[in-house]
């Protein structure tokens, strides 16, 4: 990690989506007392309580529920919705972004910049990989769990360094990395097995330890790794085994976000994970039959949800 420059005084930071990830990020930034944090939500919010490893804090927030209430562009925007909610957040981005604004995308998957760039009017963008765990306990209460350093990884460029500076002195540890694509694919590999398998079996991560499921996961990962390599991503020879080893460091009692979304009857974040692998395979003429089968089944779950589900 490079040395961090001091943060600018009283920057305005708008956080779109005060869910598990956005709530934790907004809570950490607001608790620093250094920024004007603006919450862009779908439900009114007077305050936010963050339960974090270092303690529980209650922070005041300026919260808006209608993009028309935004009068000025923000210095920073943190987009923290699920990937399939990006388009619905476009009215917020339009109001909040000027050319001087920086937009960080805290979402899973790959192609963060391509997904969000159409809505930010030329603002500089920071794709971010999130490693911390967030859990929304109530609309105004979020629990944050931290694992190994870092909590967030961003590219080692000017915008990435500015993003890291924002969080300097907060509990969230941001790492700069000069091979962001590899990190994004490594995270995608983990998500590409853990999320679909737990969601389709409706079992927590212990199901991944079954020998037959492990074998299936290995084959799903082999397909994804072949696609990633065709995309020019530098993955290790034993990447599938590494991904499984990482998964086995997590407790079998843990669920996954897709599993919890299915239990809650929420739309599944399918296209940015398994969908991204299948589409990249198509671009490179690489067959991905197992990932395609998972995609069909997950889409069928999404399509069976009542209209209007978010
Ligand atoms: N949770 C984790 O531990 C974790 C870890 C790593 C990466 N990620 C990734 O981080 C991203 C965010 O996930 P999450 O777990 O934080 O999801 P989440 O808990 O579902 O939060 C998403 C939030 O976005 C809000 N939202 C959706 N559309 C909106 C709109 N148009 N305007 C304003 N707010 C809107 C939702 O509002 P409502 O409350 O109205 O639904 C919700 O509060 C995902 O890509 C996920 O895969 C999550």
mmCIF file of C-alpha atoms and ligand atoms in Angstrom:
data_model
loop_
_atom_site.group_PDB
_atom_site.id
_atom_site.type_symbol
_atom_site.label_atom_id
_atom_site.label_comp_id
_atom_site.label_asym_id
_atom_site.label_seq_id
_atom_site.Cartn_x
_atom_site.Cartn_y
_atom_site.Cartn_z
ATOM 1 C CA UNK A 1 0.000 0.000 0.000
ATOM 2 C CA UNK A 2 1.203 3.508 -0.825
ATOM 3 C CA UNK A 3 1.336 6.292 1.765
ATOM 4 C CA UNK A 4 -1.992 8.099 2.017
ATOM 5 C CA UNK A 5 -2.379 11.839 1.535
ATOM 6 C CA UNK A 6 -4.394 13.682 4.207
ATOM 7 C CA UNK A 7 -8.160 13.792 3.586
ATOM 8 C CA UNK A 8 -9.683 17.019 2.294
ATOM 9 C CA UNK A 9 -11.760 18.951 4.846
ATOM 10 C CA UNK A 10 -15.591 18.567 4.798
ATOM 11 C CA UNK A 11 -16.020 16.737 1.581
ATOM 12 C CA UNK A 12 -19.584 15.724 0.780
ATOM 13 C CA UNK A 13 -20.055 11.976 0.342
ATOM 14 C CA UNK A 14 -23.340 10.615 -0.946
ATOM 15 C CA UNK A 15 -24.003 6.929 -0.295
ATOM 16 C CA UNK A 16 -26.633 5.387 -2.576
ATOM 17 C CA UNK A 17 -28.155 2.325 -0.906
ATOM 18 C CA UNK A 18 -27.913 2.136 2.885
ATOM 19 C CA UNK A 19 -27.996 -1.660 2.997
ATOM 20 C CA UNK A 20 -25.411 -4.026 4.418
ATOM 21 C CA UNK A 21 -22.412 -2.585 2.593
ATOM 22 C CA UNK A 22 -23.536 1.024 2.161
ATOM 23 C CA UNK A 23 -24.710 1.236 5.762
ATOM 24 C CA UNK A 24 -21.338 0.100 7.084
ATOM 25 C CA UNK A 25 -19.408 2.441 4.777
ATOM 26 C CA UNK A 26 -21.678 5.411 5.568
ATOM 27 C CA UNK A 27 -21.464 4.651 9.293
ATOM 28 C CA UNK A 28 -17.648 4.536 9.267
ATOM 29 C CA UNK A 29 -17.352 7.744 7.234
ATOM 30 C CA UNK A 30 -19.954 9.640 9.275
ATOM 31 C CA UNK A 31 -18.428 8.493 12.584
ATOM 32 C CA UNK A 32 -15.097 10.015 11.535
ATOM 33 C CA UNK A 33 -16.758 13.431 11.817
ATOM 34 C CA UNK A 34 -14.771 14.635 8.818
ATOM 35 C CA UNK A 35 -17.432 14.510 6.123
ATOM 36 C CA UNK A 36 -20.949 15.562 5.264
ATOM 37 C CA UNK A 37 -22.483 12.157 4.590
ATOM 38 C CA UNK A 38 -25.665 12.128 2.528
ATOM 39 C CA UNK A 39 -27.786 8.971 2.551
ATOM 40 C CA UNK A 40 -29.786 8.275 -0.617
ATOM 41 C CA UNK A 41 -32.417 5.740 0.351
ATOM 42 C CA UNK A 42 -35.835 4.448 -0.643
ATOM 43 C CA UNK A 43 -37.177 4.727 2.911
ATOM 44 C CA UNK A 44 -36.823 7.731 5.263
ATOM 45 C CA UNK A 45 -33.927 7.402 7.707
ATOM 46 C CA UNK A 46 -33.207 9.716 10.658
ATOM 47 C CA UNK A 47 -30.029 8.103 11.961
ATOM 48 C CA UNK A 48 -27.914 5.028 11.497
ATOM 49 C CA UNK A 49 -26.522 2.673 14.100
ATOM 50 C CA UNK A 50 -23.389 0.780 13.142
ATOM 51 C CA UNK A 51 -22.359 -2.301 15.119
ATOM 52 C CA UNK A 52 -18.688 -2.817 14.338
ATOM 53 C CA UNK A 53 -15.839 -4.802 15.894
ATOM 54 C CA UNK A 54 -14.539 -1.601 17.531
ATOM 55 C CA UNK A 55 -17.923 -0.805 19.119
ATOM 56 C CA UNK A 56 -21.407 0.457 18.340
ATOM 57 C CA UNK A 57 -21.896 4.024 17.133
ATOM 58 C CA UNK A 58 -24.981 6.017 16.259
ATOM 59 C CA UNK A 59 -24.399 8.594 13.552
ATOM 60 C CA UNK A 60 -26.636 11.367 12.267
ATOM 61 C CA UNK A 61 -27.158 11.448 8.514
ATOM 62 C CA UNK A 62 -28.729 13.794 6.011
ATOM 63 C CA UNK A 63 -31.087 11.317 4.335
ATOM 64 C CA UNK A 64 -33.069 11.842 1.143
ATOM 65 C CA UNK A 65 -35.609 9.588 -0.506
ATOM 66 C CA UNK A 66 -36.117 11.531 -3.735
ATOM 67 C CA UNK A 67 -33.326 12.463 -6.152
ATOM 68 C CA UNK A 68 -35.140 15.787 -6.796
ATOM 69 C CA UNK A 69 -34.189 16.796 -3.219
ATOM 70 C CA UNK A 70 -30.498 16.843 -4.224
ATOM 71 C CA UNK A 71 -29.553 20.441 -5.039
ATOM 72 C CA UNK A 72 -25.774 20.150 -5.519
ATOM 73 C CA UNK A 73 -23.391 17.558 -6.888
ATOM 74 C CA UNK A 74 -21.370 15.649 -4.302
ATOM 75 C CA UNK A 75 -17.595 15.399 -4.086
ATOM 76 C CA UNK A 76 -17.948 11.626 -3.779
ATOM 77 C CA UNK A 77 -20.685 9.141 -4.539
ATOM 78 C CA UNK A 78 -20.541 5.579 -3.199
ATOM 79 C CA UNK A 79 -22.883 3.310 -5.154
ATOM 80 C CA UNK A 80 -23.784 0.468 -2.788
ATOM 81 C CA UNK A 81 -26.898 -1.086 -4.313
ATOM 82 C CA UNK A 82 -27.013 -4.624 -5.621
ATOM 83 C CA UNK A 83 -25.786 -4.773 -9.233
ATOM 84 C CA UNK A 84 -29.278 -5.319 -10.662
ATOM 85 C CA UNK A 85 -30.450 -2.150 -8.868
ATOM 86 C CA UNK A 86 -27.891 0.041 -10.649
ATOM 87 C CA UNK A 87 -30.296 1.345 -13.247
ATOM 88 C CA UNK A 88 -32.876 2.247 -10.617
ATOM 89 C CA UNK A 89 -30.160 4.337 -8.933
ATOM 90 C CA UNK A 90 -29.504 6.293 -12.141
ATOM 91 C CA UNK A 91 -31.677 9.300 -11.086
ATOM 92 C CA UNK A 92 -29.522 9.674 -7.966
ATOM 93 C CA UNK A 93 -26.324 9.475 -9.989
ATOM 94 C CA UNK A 94 -27.580 12.068 -12.464
ATOM 95 C CA UNK A 95 -28.316 14.574 -9.672
ATOM 96 C CA UNK A 96 -25.165 13.863 -7.661
ATOM 97 C CA UNK A 97 -22.521 13.729 -10.384
ATOM 98 C CA UNK A 98 -20.589 16.596 -11.934
ATOM 99 C CA UNK A 99 -17.330 16.157 -13.811
ATOM 100 C CA UNK A 100 -15.464 16.879 -10.553
ATOM 101 C CA UNK A 101 -17.349 14.121 -8.695
ATOM 102 C CA UNK A 102 -15.737 10.756 -8.027
ATOM 103 C CA UNK A 103 -17.932 7.692 -8.034
ATOM 104 C CA UNK A 104 -16.944 4.517 -6.200
ATOM 105 C CA UNK A 105 -18.815 1.320 -7.055
ATOM 106 C CA UNK A 106 -18.965 -1.051 -4.077
ATOM 107 C CA UNK A 107 -20.569 -4.038 -5.766
ATOM 108 C CA UNK A 108 -19.703 -7.641 -6.489
ATOM 109 C CA UNK A 109 -18.949 -9.004 -9.933
ATOM 110 C CA UNK A 110 -16.757 -7.640 -12.702
ATOM 111 C CA UNK A 111 -17.235 -4.745 -15.114
ATOM 112 C CA UNK A 112 -18.025 -2.186 -12.388
ATOM 113 C CA UNK A 113 -17.025 0.764 -14.554
ATOM 114 C CA UNK A 114 -18.831 -0.436 -17.694
ATOM 115 C CA UNK A 115 -22.014 -1.017 -15.679
ATOM 116 C CA UNK A 116 -22.142 2.407 -14.048
ATOM 117 C CA UNK A 117 -20.343 4.755 -16.469
ATOM 118 C CA UNK A 118 -23.470 5.466 -18.569
ATOM 119 C CA UNK A 119 -25.030 7.219 -15.562
ATOM 120 C CA UNK A 120 -22.207 9.384 -14.173
ATOM 121 C CA UNK A 121 -21.714 12.044 -16.835
ATOM 122 C CA UNK A 122 -17.981 11.553 -17.228
ATOM 123 C CA UNK A 123 -17.133 11.568 -13.494
ATOM 124 C CA UNK A 124 -14.006 9.627 -12.479
ATOM 125 C CA UNK A 125 -14.840 6.137 -11.260
ATOM 126 C CA UNK A 126 -13.371 3.781 -8.678
ATOM 127 C CA UNK A 127 -14.339 0.111 -8.931
ATOM 128 C CA UNK A 128 -14.145 -1.458 -5.483
ATOM 129 C CA UNK A 129 -14.007 -5.045 -4.257
ATOM 130 C CA UNK A 130 -15.594 -5.422 -0.857
ATOM 131 C CA UNK A 131 -14.221 -8.034 1.538
ATOM 132 C CA UNK A 132 -15.928 -7.002 4.767
ATOM 133 C CA UNK A 133 -19.233 -8.559 5.706
ATOM 134 C CA UNK A 134 -22.276 -6.390 6.222
ATOM 135 C CA UNK A 135 -25.608 -7.413 7.634
ATOM 136 C CA UNK A 136 -28.600 -5.106 7.806
ATOM 137 C CA UNK A 137 -30.316 -5.804 11.105
ATOM 138 C CA UNK A 138 -33.026 -3.151 10.613
ATOM 139 C CA UNK A 139 -33.495 -0.290 8.117
ATOM 140 C CA UNK A 140 -31.434 1.949 10.443
ATOM 141 C CA UNK A 141 -29.049 -0.639 11.930
ATOM 142 C CA UNK A 142 -26.125 -2.447 10.293
ATOM 143 C CA UNK A 143 -23.575 -4.929 11.623
ATOM 144 C CA UNK A 144 -20.106 -4.991 10.107
ATOM 145 C CA UNK A 145 -17.730 -7.927 10.436
ATOM 146 C CA UNK A 146 -14.121 -7.664 9.330
ATOM 147 C CA UNK A 147 -11.869 -10.495 8.221
ATOM 148 C CA UNK A 148 -8.273 -10.353 7.068
ATOM 149 C CA UNK A 149 -6.845 -7.042 5.855
ATOM 150 C CA UNK A 150 -8.027 -5.394 3.576
ATOM 151 C CA UNK A 151 -11.747 -4.622 3.799
ATOM 152 C CA UNK A 152 -11.862 -3.008 0.360
ATOM 153 C CA UNK A 153 -9.505 -3.173 -2.636
ATOM 154 C CA UNK A 154 -9.340 -0.521 -5.357
ATOM 155 C CA UNK A 155 -7.037 0.133 -8.323
ATOM 156 C CA UNK A 156 -3.759 1.860 -7.598
ATOM 157 C CA UNK A 157 -4.494 4.991 -9.625
ATOM 158 C CA UNK A 158 -5.271 8.617 -8.756
ATOM 159 C CA UNK A 159 -8.970 8.006 -8.067
ATOM 160 C CA UNK A 160 -8.220 4.819 -6.114
ATOM 161 C CA UNK A 161 -5.688 6.648 -3.958
ATOM 162 C CA UNK A 162 -8.210 9.427 -3.285
ATOM 163 C CA UNK A 163 -10.753 6.768 -2.257
ATOM 164 C CA UNK A 164 -8.248 5.190 0.132
ATOM 165 C CA UNK A 165 -7.561 8.625 1.630
ATOM 166 C CA UNK A 166 -11.273 9.052 2.378
ATOM 167 C CA UNK A 167 -11.197 6.036 4.663
ATOM 168 C CA UNK A 168 -7.833 6.752 6.298
ATOM 169 C CA UNK A 169 -8.346 6.754 10.058
ATOM 170 C CA UNK A 170 -11.672 4.903 9.830
ATOM 171 C CA UNK A 171 -12.024 1.202 10.717
ATOM 172 C CA UNK A 172 -12.284 0.243 7.028
ATOM 173 C CA UNK A 173 -8.900 -0.751 5.620
ATOM 174 C CA UNK A 174 -8.515 0.048 1.924
ATOM 175 C CA UNK A 175 -5.757 -1.558 -0.163
ATOM 176 C CA UNK A 176 -4.474 -0.285 -3.498
ATOM 177 C CA UNK A 177 -3.773 -2.940 -6.099
ATOM 178 C CA UNK A 178 -2.219 -2.683 -9.547
ATOM 179 C CA UNK A 179 -3.960 -5.828 -10.856
ATOM 180 C CA UNK A 180 -7.597 -5.113 -10.034
ATOM 181 C CA UNK A 181 -8.954 -7.439 -12.744
ATOM 182 C CA UNK A 182 -7.322 -10.462 -11.114
ATOM 183 C CA UNK A 183 -8.702 -9.532 -7.696
ATOM 184 C CA UNK A 184 -12.188 -9.031 -9.139
ATOM 185 C CA UNK A 185 -12.115 -12.440 -10.833
ATOM 186 C CA UNK A 186 -10.776 -14.129 -7.665
ATOM 187 C CA UNK A 187 -13.730 -12.713 -5.721
ATOM 188 C CA UNK A 188 -16.055 -13.726 -8.553
ATOM 189 C CA UNK A 189 -14.791 -17.317 -8.387
ATOM 190 C CA UNK A 190 -15.693 -17.528 -4.701
ATOM 191 C CA UNK A 191 -19.123 -16.034 -5.357
ATOM 192 C CA UNK A 192 -19.709 -18.164 -8.449
ATOM 193 C CA UNK A 193 -19.751 -21.365 -6.416
ATOM 194 C CA UNK A 194 -20.849 -20.344 -2.918
ATOM 195 C CA UNK A 195 -23.847 -18.222 -3.933
ATOM 196 C CA UNK A 196 -25.544 -20.513 -6.489
ATOM 197 C CA UNK A 197 -24.950 -23.741 -4.557
ATOM 198 C CA UNK A 198 -26.230 -22.416 -1.216
ATOM 199 C CA UNK A 199 -29.154 -20.723 -2.930
ATOM 200 C CA UNK A 200 -30.242 -23.699 -5.014
ATOM 201 C CA UNK A 201 -29.846 -26.218 -2.173
ATOM 202 C CA UNK A 202 -31.184 -23.767 0.435
ATOM 203 C CA UNK A 203 -28.319 -24.835 2.679
ATOM 204 C CA UNK A 204 -25.588 -22.804 4.342
ATOM 205 C CA UNK A 205 -21.932 -23.082 3.334
ATOM 206 C CA UNK A 206 -21.510 -26.466 5.067
ATOM 207 C CA UNK A 207 -23.032 -27.959 1.910
ATOM 208 C CA UNK A 208 -19.822 -27.026 0.062
ATOM 209 C CA UNK A 209 -17.936 -29.562 2.195
ATOM 210 C CA UNK A 210 -19.814 -32.562 0.778
ATOM 211 C CA UNK A 211 -17.353 -34.508 -1.462
ATOM 212 C CA UNK A 212 -19.813 -34.615 -4.380
ATOM 213 C CA UNK A 213 -20.503 -30.871 -4.096
ATOM 214 C CA UNK A 214 -16.768 -30.167 -3.850
ATOM 215 C CA UNK A 215 -16.221 -32.063 -7.092
ATOM 216 C CA UNK A 216 -19.012 -30.091 -8.773
ATOM 217 C CA UNK A 217 -17.585 -26.804 -7.479
ATOM 218 C CA UNK A 218 -14.178 -27.744 -8.920
ATOM 219 C CA UNK A 219 -15.726 -28.221 -12.359
ATOM 220 C CA UNK A 220 -17.720 -24.969 -12.142
ATOM 221 C CA UNK A 221 -14.497 -23.191 -11.220
ATOM 222 C CA UNK A 222 -12.518 -24.856 -14.036
ATOM 223 C CA UNK A 223 -14.964 -23.330 -16.529
ATOM 224 C CA UNK A 224 -14.765 -19.902 -14.900
ATOM 225 C CA UNK A 225 -10.976 -19.961 -14.771
ATOM 226 C CA UNK A 226 -10.761 -20.862 -18.469
ATOM 227 C CA UNK A 227 -12.972 -17.863 -19.244
ATOM 228 C CA UNK A 228 -10.980 -15.540 -16.984
ATOM 229 C CA UNK A 229 -7.722 -16.564 -18.665
ATOM 230 C CA UNK A 230 -9.284 -15.849 -22.072
ATOM 231 C CA UNK A 231 -10.136 -12.390 -20.702
ATOM 232 C CA UNK A 232 -6.409 -11.914 -20.040
ATOM 233 C CA UNK A 233 -6.678 -12.320 -16.270
ATOM 234 C CA UNK A 234 -3.596 -13.769 -14.579
ATOM 235 C CA UNK A 235 -4.822 -16.579 -12.384
ATOM 236 C CA UNK A 236 -2.664 -19.255 -10.753
ATOM 237 C CA UNK A 237 -2.505 -22.828 -12.082
ATOM 238 C CA UNK A 238 -4.274 -24.100 -8.965
ATOM 239 C CA UNK A 239 -6.826 -21.274 -8.757
ATOM 240 C CA UNK A 240 -9.903 -23.549 -8.329
ATOM 241 C CA UNK A 241 -8.221 -25.334 -5.393
ATOM 242 C CA UNK A 242 -7.263 -21.968 -3.905
ATOM 243 C CA UNK A 243 -10.829 -20.709 -4.216
ATOM 244 C CA UNK A 244 -12.150 -23.813 -2.440
ATOM 245 C CA UNK A 245 -9.476 -23.504 0.255
ATOM 246 C CA UNK A 246 -10.571 -19.899 0.843
ATOM 247 C CA UNK A 247 -14.190 -21.012 1.124
ATOM 248 C CA UNK A 248 -13.251 -23.639 3.692
ATOM 249 C CA UNK A 249 -11.739 -20.956 5.928
ATOM 250 C CA UNK A 250 -15.323 -19.693 6.420
ATOM 251 C CA UNK A 251 -17.618 -21.342 8.931
ATOM 252 C CA UNK A 252 -20.065 -23.809 7.440
ATOM 253 C CA UNK A 253 -22.730 -21.968 9.447
ATOM 254 C CA UNK A 254 -22.424 -18.907 7.215
ATOM 255 C CA UNK A 255 -24.913 -18.338 4.442
ATOM 256 C CA UNK A 256 -24.295 -16.204 1.364
ATOM 257 C CA UNK A 257 -25.994 -12.983 0.292
ATOM 258 C CA UNK A 258 -27.835 -14.782 -2.522
ATOM 259 C CA UNK A 259 -29.023 -17.467 -0.090
ATOM 260 C CA UNK A 260 -30.356 -14.809 2.285
ATOM 261 C CA UNK A 261 -31.962 -12.924 -0.606
ATOM 262 C CA UNK A 262 -33.775 -16.086 -1.663
ATOM 263 C CA UNK A 263 -34.974 -16.752 1.883
ATOM 264 C CA UNK A 264 -36.231 -13.155 2.066
ATOM 265 C CA UNK A 265 -37.959 -13.379 -1.317
ATOM 266 C CA UNK A 266 -35.668 -10.730 -2.820
ATOM 267 C CA UNK A 267 -34.399 -10.745 -6.388
ATOM 268 C CA UNK A 268 -31.115 -12.674 -6.743
ATOM 269 C CA UNK A 269 -27.917 -10.989 -7.940
ATOM 270 C CA UNK A 270 -27.462 -13.499 -10.744
ATOM 271 C CA UNK A 271 -26.408 -11.661 -13.871
ATOM 272 C CA UNK A 272 -23.311 -10.007 -12.387
ATOM 273 C CA UNK A 273 -21.995 -13.313 -11.021
ATOM 274 C CA UNK A 274 -22.825 -16.514 -12.934
ATOM 275 C CA UNK A 275 -24.241 -14.453 -15.812
ATOM 276 C CA UNK A 276 -20.928 -12.610 -16.201
ATOM 277 C CA UNK A 277 -19.034 -15.897 -16.523
ATOM 278 C CA UNK A 278 -21.437 -17.311 -19.114
ATOM 279 C CA UNK A 279 -21.437 -14.099 -21.173
ATOM 280 C CA UNK A 280 -17.627 -13.868 -21.089
ATOM 281 C CA UNK A 281 -17.484 -17.522 -22.180
ATOM 282 C CA UNK A 282 -19.721 -16.710 -25.138
ATOM 283 C CA UNK A 283 -17.442 -13.812 -26.124
ATOM 284 C CA UNK A 284 -14.457 -16.144 -26.234
ATOM 285 C CA UNK A 285 -16.162 -19.241 -27.633
ATOM 286 C CA UNK A 286 -15.588 -21.176 -24.400
ATOM 287 C CA UNK A 287 -18.316 -23.598 -23.351
ATOM 288 C CA UNK A 288 -19.554 -23.154 -19.773
ATOM 289 C CA UNK A 289 -22.288 -25.809 -19.477
ATOM 290 C CA UNK A 290 -22.290 -26.045 -15.690
ATOM 291 C CA UNK A 291 -22.392 -22.298 -15.151
ATOM 292 C CA UNK A 292 -25.072 -22.044 -17.826
ATOM 293 C CA UNK A 293 -27.168 -24.656 -16.000
ATOM 294 C CA UNK A 294 -26.808 -22.707 -12.747
ATOM 295 C CA UNK A 295 -27.758 -19.505 -14.571
ATOM 296 C CA UNK A 296 -30.914 -21.057 -16.028
ATOM 297 C CA UNK A 297 -32.039 -22.304 -12.608
ATOM 298 C CA UNK A 298 -31.276 -19.010 -10.840
ATOM 299 C CA UNK A 299 -33.052 -17.014 -13.551
ATOM 300 C CA UNK A 300 -36.049 -19.316 -13.128
ATOM 301 C CA UNK A 301 -36.155 -18.398 -9.426
ATOM 302 C CA UNK A 302 -35.968 -14.694 -10.245
ATOM 303 C CA UNK A 303 -38.617 -14.957 -12.951
ATOM 304 C CA UNK A 304 -41.021 -16.674 -10.558
ATOM 305 C CA UNK A 305 -40.978 -13.664 -8.224
ATOM 306 C CA UNK A 306 -44.033 -11.456 -8.241
ATOM 307 C CA UNK A 307 -43.779 -8.357 -10.446
ATOM 308 C CA UNK A 308 -42.313 -5.316 -8.757
ATOM 309 C CA UNK A 309 -39.995 -7.253 -6.448
ATOM 310 C CA UNK A 310 -36.743 -5.371 -6.084
HETATM 311 N N1 LIG B 1 -23.389 -7.944 2.281
HETATM 312 C C1 LIG B 1 -22.132 -8.286 2.185
HETATM 313 O O1 LIG B 1 -21.521 -8.730 3.176
HETATM 314 C C2 LIG B 1 -21.379 -8.100 0.878
HETATM 315 C C3 LIG B 1 -20.008 -8.406 0.864
HETATM 316 C C4 LIG B 1 -19.283 -8.156 -0.299
HETATM 317 C C5 LIG B 1 -19.903 -7.616 -1.411
HETATM 318 N N2 LIG B 1 -21.242 -7.344 -1.376
HETATM 319 C C6 LIG B 1 -21.846 -6.731 -2.562
HETATM 320 O O2 LIG B 1 -22.132 -5.375 -2.252
HETATM 321 C C7 LIG B 1 -23.264 -4.925 -3.030
HETATM 322 C C8 LIG B 1 -24.316 -4.381 -2.079
HETATM 323 O O3 LIG B 1 -24.807 -5.499 -1.337
HETATM 324 P P1 LIG B 1 -25.576 -5.378 0.044
HETATM 325 O O4 LIG B 1 -25.382 -6.684 0.731
HETATM 326 O O5 LIG B 1 -25.207 -4.142 0.762
HETATM 327 O O6 LIG B 1 -27.080 -5.282 -0.481
HETATM 328 P P2 LIG B 1 -28.359 -4.839 0.364
HETATM 329 O O7 LIG B 1 -28.149 -5.104 1.812
HETATM 330 O O8 LIG B 1 -29.522 -5.449 -0.338
HETATM 331 O O9 LIG B 1 -28.380 -3.277 0.178
HETATM 332 C C9 LIG B 1 -28.722 -2.638 -1.022
HETATM 333 C C10 LIG B 1 -29.364 -1.347 -0.644
HETATM 334 O O10 LIG B 1 -29.580 -0.592 -1.826
HETATM 335 C C11 LIG B 1 -30.830 0.036 -1.686
HETATM 336 N N3 LIG B 1 -31.335 0.436 -2.993
HETATM 337 C C12 LIG B 1 -31.655 -0.346 -4.030
HETATM 338 N N4 LIG B 1 -32.080 0.396 -5.066
HETATM 339 C C13 LIG B 1 -32.031 1.678 -4.646
HETATM 340 C C14 LIG B 1 -32.345 2.906 -5.248
HETATM 341 N N5 LIG B 1 -32.797 2.966 -6.498
HETATM 342 N N6 LIG B 1 -32.203 4.037 -4.528
HETATM 343 C C15 LIG B 1 -31.745 3.988 -3.245
HETATM 344 N N7 LIG B 1 -31.411 2.855 -2.625
HETATM 345 C C16 LIG B 1 -31.558 1.709 -3.319
HETATM 346 C C17 LIG B 1 -31.701 -0.988 -1.009
HETATM 347 O O11 LIG B 1 -32.827 -0.336 -0.486
HETATM 348 P P3 LIG B 1 -34.089 -1.062 0.160
HETATM 349 O O12 LIG B 1 -33.729 -1.135 1.610
HETATM 350 O O13 LIG B 1 -35.213 -0.130 -0.109
HETATM 351 O O14 LIG B 1 -34.210 -2.413 -0.493
HETATM 352 C C18 LIG B 1 -30.740 -1.526 0.030
HETATM 353 O O15 LIG B 1 -30.778 -0.734 1.199
HETATM 354 C C19 LIG B 1 -23.729 -6.149 -3.825
HETATM 355 O O16 LIG B 1 -23.179 -6.115 -5.122
HETATM 356 C C20 LIG B 1 -23.171 -7.326 -3.024
HETATM 357 O O17 LIG B 1 -22.975 -8.480 -3.816
HETATM 358 C C21 LIG B 1 -21.999 -7.564 -0.238
#
